[in-house]
């Protein structure tokens, strides 16, 4: 376990405290490290129209992209209620747009596990398929 991983997981855990999740009660935080060394965090934001809910990972990724960042080099996800908080398929797809085969740290009350993005999303849809 590297310091970077610990710092990224800590940032994700901190972000989960801002979770707006009155419907599921499932508080998620994410932290994306960009190639410039910046850390962008996000939390899940739910809505009374459930389908309008946004996941923590995409909030973090979109914050980074909106600031002009185009390369994410590591991502951590923390879910307080889960043993390990795994990114959903849509978040993995969005992450793959801005990342190579990076480390994805999934964290929760059971600790932290590292995966390569290619393990979680072996066949991303990318521009080569368009
Ligand atoms: N959620 C995330 O924030 N990230 C994921 O990858 C999976 C699910 C959120 C969405 C919703 O607010 C709650 O967890 C339950 O699905």
PDB file of C-alpha atoms and ligand atoms in Angstrom:
ATOM      1  CA  UNK A   1       0.000   0.000   0.000  1.00  0.00           C
ATOM      2  CA  UNK A   2       1.461   3.301  -1.063  1.00  0.00           C
ATOM      3  CA  UNK A   3       1.044   6.683   0.574  1.00  0.00           C
ATOM      4  CA  UNK A   4      -0.797   7.816  -2.535  1.00  0.00           C
ATOM      5  CA  UNK A   5      -3.359   5.087  -2.083  1.00  0.00           C
ATOM      6  CA  UNK A   6      -3.868   5.906   1.586  1.00  0.00           C
ATOM      7  CA  UNK A   7      -4.239   9.622   0.825  1.00  0.00           C
ATOM      8  CA  UNK A   8      -6.672   8.959  -2.005  1.00  0.00           C
ATOM      9  CA  UNK A   9      -8.815   6.608   0.080  1.00  0.00           C
ATOM     10  CA  UNK A  10      -8.794   9.135   2.935  1.00  0.00           C
ATOM     11  CA  UNK A  11      -9.969  11.850   0.531  1.00  0.00           C
ATOM     12  CA  UNK A  12     -12.757   9.579  -0.724  1.00  0.00           C
ATOM     13  CA  UNK A  13     -13.836   8.764   2.828  1.00  0.00           C
ATOM     14  CA  UNK A  14     -13.869  12.452   3.715  1.00  0.00           C
ATOM     15  CA  UNK A  15     -15.957  13.245   0.614  1.00  0.00           C
ATOM     16  CA  UNK A  16     -18.532  10.613   1.605  1.00  0.00           C
ATOM     17  CA  UNK A  17     -19.407  12.772   4.614  1.00  0.00           C
ATOM     18  CA  UNK A  18     -21.064  15.232   2.213  1.00  0.00           C
ATOM     19  CA  UNK A  19     -23.210  12.525   0.639  1.00  0.00           C
ATOM     20  CA  UNK A  20     -26.759  13.613  -0.129  1.00  0.00           C
ATOM     21  CA  UNK A  21     -28.445  10.223   0.094  1.00  0.00           C
ATOM     22  CA  UNK A  22     -31.764  10.571   1.963  1.00  0.00           C
ATOM     23  CA  UNK A  23     -33.342   7.756  -0.099  1.00  0.00           C
ATOM     24  CA  UNK A  24     -30.746   4.974  -0.001  1.00  0.00           C
ATOM     25  CA  UNK A  25     -28.780   6.021   3.063  1.00  0.00           C
ATOM     26  CA  UNK A  26     -25.726   4.708   1.164  1.00  0.00           C
ATOM     27  CA  UNK A  27     -22.978   7.293   1.518  1.00  0.00           C
ATOM     28  CA  UNK A  28     -20.305   7.096  -1.166  1.00  0.00           C
ATOM     29  CA  UNK A  29     -17.201   9.190  -1.712  1.00  0.00           C
ATOM     30  CA  UNK A  30     -14.706   9.176  -4.556  1.00  0.00           C
ATOM     31  CA  UNK A  31     -11.344  10.770  -5.184  1.00  0.00           C
ATOM     32  CA  UNK A  32      -9.694  11.051  -8.582  1.00  0.00           C
ATOM     33  CA  UNK A  33      -5.983  11.816  -8.920  1.00  0.00           C
ATOM     34  CA  UNK A  34      -5.154  13.647 -12.143  1.00  0.00           C
ATOM     35  CA  UNK A  35      -1.844  13.574 -14.011  1.00  0.00           C
ATOM     36  CA  UNK A  36      -1.229  17.133 -12.804  1.00  0.00           C
ATOM     37  CA  UNK A  37      -1.275  15.814  -9.220  1.00  0.00           C
ATOM     38  CA  UNK A  38      -4.615  17.355  -8.308  1.00  0.00           C
ATOM     39  CA  UNK A  39      -7.193  15.376  -6.338  1.00  0.00           C
ATOM     40  CA  UNK A  40     -10.830  15.876  -7.239  1.00  0.00           C
ATOM     41  CA  UNK A  41     -13.424  14.502  -4.865  1.00  0.00           C
ATOM     42  CA  UNK A  42     -17.099  13.747  -5.258  1.00  0.00           C
ATOM     43  CA  UNK A  43     -20.007  12.284  -3.384  1.00  0.00           C
ATOM     44  CA  UNK A  44     -23.290  10.748  -4.458  1.00  0.00           C
ATOM     45  CA  UNK A  45     -26.155  13.180  -4.904  1.00  0.00           C
ATOM     46  CA  UNK A  46     -29.631  11.642  -4.892  1.00  0.00           C
ATOM     47  CA  UNK A  47     -32.917  13.036  -6.127  1.00  0.00           C
ATOM     48  CA  UNK A  48     -36.599  12.469  -5.389  1.00  0.00           C
ATOM     49  CA  UNK A  49     -36.748  11.506  -9.057  1.00  0.00           C
ATOM     50  CA  UNK A  50     -34.452   8.558  -8.391  1.00  0.00           C
ATOM     51  CA  UNK A  51     -33.077   8.315 -11.922  1.00  0.00           C
ATOM     52  CA  UNK A  52     -31.633  11.813 -11.601  1.00  0.00           C
ATOM     53  CA  UNK A  53     -29.237  10.567  -8.912  1.00  0.00           C
ATOM     54  CA  UNK A  54     -25.536  10.960  -9.646  1.00  0.00           C
ATOM     55  CA  UNK A  55     -22.810   8.625  -8.357  1.00  0.00           C
ATOM     56  CA  UNK A  56     -19.832   9.877  -6.380  1.00  0.00           C
ATOM     57  CA  UNK A  57     -17.313   8.708  -8.970  1.00  0.00           C
ATOM     58  CA  UNK A  58     -18.897  10.601 -11.825  1.00  0.00           C
ATOM     59  CA  UNK A  59     -19.157  13.763  -9.736  1.00  0.00           C
ATOM     60  CA  UNK A  60     -15.394  13.554  -9.066  1.00  0.00           C
ATOM     61  CA  UNK A  61     -14.545  12.732 -12.691  1.00  0.00           C
ATOM     62  CA  UNK A  62     -16.802  15.457 -14.091  1.00  0.00           C
ATOM     63  CA  UNK A  63     -15.400  18.037 -11.684  1.00  0.00           C
ATOM     64  CA  UNK A  64     -11.913  17.192 -12.949  1.00  0.00           C
ATOM     65  CA  UNK A  65     -12.952  17.193 -16.607  1.00  0.00           C
ATOM     66  CA  UNK A  66     -14.831  20.442 -16.158  1.00  0.00           C
ATOM     67  CA  UNK A  67     -11.626  22.018 -14.872  1.00  0.00           C
ATOM     68  CA  UNK A  68      -9.882  20.941 -18.058  1.00  0.00           C
ATOM     69  CA  UNK A  69      -8.304  17.753 -16.699  1.00  0.00           C
ATOM     70  CA  UNK A  70      -8.163  14.984 -19.279  1.00  0.00           C
ATOM     71  CA  UNK A  71      -6.093  12.273 -17.606  1.00  0.00           C
ATOM     72  CA  UNK A  72      -6.974  10.509 -14.377  1.00  0.00           C
ATOM     73  CA  UNK A  73      -4.149   8.351 -13.029  1.00  0.00           C
ATOM     74  CA  UNK A  74      -5.832   6.713 -10.008  1.00  0.00           C
ATOM     75  CA  UNK A  75      -9.297   6.591  -8.455  1.00  0.00           C
ATOM     76  CA  UNK A  76     -10.506   5.639  -4.981  1.00  0.00           C
ATOM     77  CA  UNK A  77     -14.081   4.864  -3.955  1.00  0.00           C
ATOM     78  CA  UNK A  78     -15.266   4.613  -0.378  1.00  0.00           C
ATOM     79  CA  UNK A  79     -18.685   3.436   0.751  1.00  0.00           C
ATOM     80  CA  UNK A  80     -19.369   3.582   4.447  1.00  0.00           C
ATOM     81  CA  UNK A  81     -22.008   0.877   4.440  1.00  0.00           C
ATOM     82  CA  UNK A  82     -20.300  -1.655   2.208  1.00  0.00           C
ATOM     83  CA  UNK A  83     -17.425  -4.042   2.837  1.00  0.00           C
ATOM     84  CA  UNK A  84     -15.945  -2.652  -0.359  1.00  0.00           C
ATOM     85  CA  UNK A  85     -17.570   0.000  -2.545  1.00  0.00           C
ATOM     86  CA  UNK A  86     -17.280  -1.040  -6.177  1.00  0.00           C
ATOM     87  CA  UNK A  87     -17.902   1.478  -8.949  1.00  0.00           C
ATOM     88  CA  UNK A  88     -21.019   0.844 -11.018  1.00  0.00           C
ATOM     89  CA  UNK A  89     -20.731   0.036 -14.705  1.00  0.00           C
ATOM     90  CA  UNK A  90     -21.636   3.517 -15.844  1.00  0.00           C
ATOM     91  CA  UNK A  91     -18.949   5.074 -13.646  1.00  0.00           C
ATOM     92  CA  UNK A  92     -16.376   2.605 -14.963  1.00  0.00           C
ATOM     93  CA  UNK A  93     -17.314   3.551 -18.519  1.00  0.00           C
ATOM     94  CA  UNK A  94     -16.985   7.275 -17.734  1.00  0.00           C
ATOM     95  CA  UNK A  95     -13.681   6.682 -15.977  1.00  0.00           C
ATOM     96  CA  UNK A  96     -12.332   4.757 -18.967  1.00  0.00           C
ATOM     97  CA  UNK A  97     -12.850   7.847 -21.143  1.00  0.00           C
ATOM     98  CA  UNK A  98     -10.200   9.688 -19.121  1.00  0.00           C
ATOM     99  CA  UNK A  99      -7.958   6.866 -17.909  1.00  0.00           C
ATOM    100  CA  UNK A 100      -5.674   4.128 -19.122  1.00  0.00           C
ATOM    101  CA  UNK A 101      -5.334   0.912 -17.186  1.00  0.00           C
ATOM    102  CA  UNK A 102      -5.098   2.733 -13.864  1.00  0.00           C
ATOM    103  CA  UNK A 103      -5.386   1.583 -10.251  1.00  0.00           C
ATOM    104  CA  UNK A 104      -8.885   1.659  -8.817  1.00  0.00           C
ATOM    105  CA  UNK A 105      -8.997   1.421  -5.034  1.00  0.00           C
ATOM    106  CA  UNK A 106     -12.253   0.122  -3.590  1.00  0.00           C
ATOM    107  CA  UNK A 107     -12.638   0.789   0.105  1.00  0.00           C
ATOM    108  CA  UNK A 108     -15.116   0.330   2.902  1.00  0.00           C
ATOM    109  CA  UNK A 109     -15.474  -1.091   6.352  1.00  0.00           C
ATOM    110  CA  UNK A 110     -13.476  -4.218   5.368  1.00  0.00           C
ATOM    111  CA  UNK A 111     -10.451  -2.230   4.214  1.00  0.00           C
ATOM    112  CA  UNK A 112      -9.040  -1.472   0.768  1.00  0.00           C
ATOM    113  CA  UNK A 113      -8.507  -3.555  -2.361  1.00  0.00           C
ATOM    114  CA  UNK A 114      -6.648  -2.527  -5.491  1.00  0.00           C
ATOM    115  CA  UNK A 115      -7.822  -3.440  -8.961  1.00  0.00           C
ATOM    116  CA  UNK A 116      -6.598  -2.535 -12.398  1.00  0.00           C
ATOM    117  CA  UNK A 117      -9.350  -0.741 -14.295  1.00  0.00           C
ATOM    118  CA  UNK A 118      -9.097  -3.497 -16.939  1.00  0.00           C
ATOM    119  CA  UNK A 119     -10.117  -6.076 -14.313  1.00  0.00           C
ATOM    120  CA  UNK A 120     -13.296  -4.188 -13.481  1.00  0.00           C
ATOM    121  CA  UNK A 121     -14.046  -3.175 -17.084  1.00  0.00           C
ATOM    122  CA  UNK A 122     -12.262  -5.547 -19.458  1.00  0.00           C
ATOM    123  CA  UNK A 123     -14.011  -4.343 -22.611  1.00  0.00           C
ATOM    124  CA  UNK A 124     -14.649  -0.588 -22.381  1.00  0.00           C
ATOM    125  CA  UNK A 125     -16.529   1.076 -25.183  1.00  0.00           C
ATOM    126  CA  UNK A 126     -14.118   3.583 -26.691  1.00  0.00           C
ATOM    127  CA  UNK A 127     -13.692   5.716 -29.777  1.00  0.00           C
ATOM    128  CA  UNK A 128     -12.066   2.831 -31.662  1.00  0.00           C
ATOM    129  CA  UNK A 129     -15.505   1.192 -31.708  1.00  0.00           C
ATOM    130  CA  UNK A 130     -17.288   4.193 -33.159  1.00  0.00           C
TER     131      UNK A 130
HETATM  132  N1  LIG B   1     -23.580   4.945  -5.929  1.00  0.00           N
HETATM  133  C1  LIG B   1     -22.416   5.624  -6.133  1.00  0.00           C
HETATM  134  O1  LIG B   1     -22.272   6.769  -5.693  1.00  0.00           O
HETATM  135  N2  LIG B   1     -21.444   5.014  -6.832  1.00  0.00           N
HETATM  136  C2  LIG B   1     -21.536   3.768  -7.371  1.00  0.00           C
HETATM  137  O2  LIG B   1     -20.648   3.341  -8.086  1.00  0.00           O
HETATM  138  C3  LIG B   1     -22.692   2.923  -7.064  1.00  0.00           C
HETATM  139  C4  LIG B   1     -23.845   3.623  -6.426  1.00  0.00           C
HETATM  140  C5  LIG B   1     -24.650   5.609  -5.178  1.00  0.00           C
HETATM  141  C6  LIG B   1     -25.842   5.993  -6.010  1.00  0.00           C
HETATM  142  C7  LIG B   1     -26.938   6.011  -4.967  1.00  0.00           C
HETATM  143  O3  LIG B   1     -26.960   7.284  -4.361  1.00  0.00           O
HETATM  144  C8  LIG B   1     -26.517   4.993  -3.945  1.00  0.00           C
HETATM  145  O4  LIG B   1     -25.137   4.742  -4.174  1.00  0.00           O
HETATM  146  C9  LIG B   1     -27.266   3.686  -4.019  1.00  0.00           C
HETATM  147  O5  LIG B   1     -27.254   3.174  -5.298  1.00  0.00           O
END
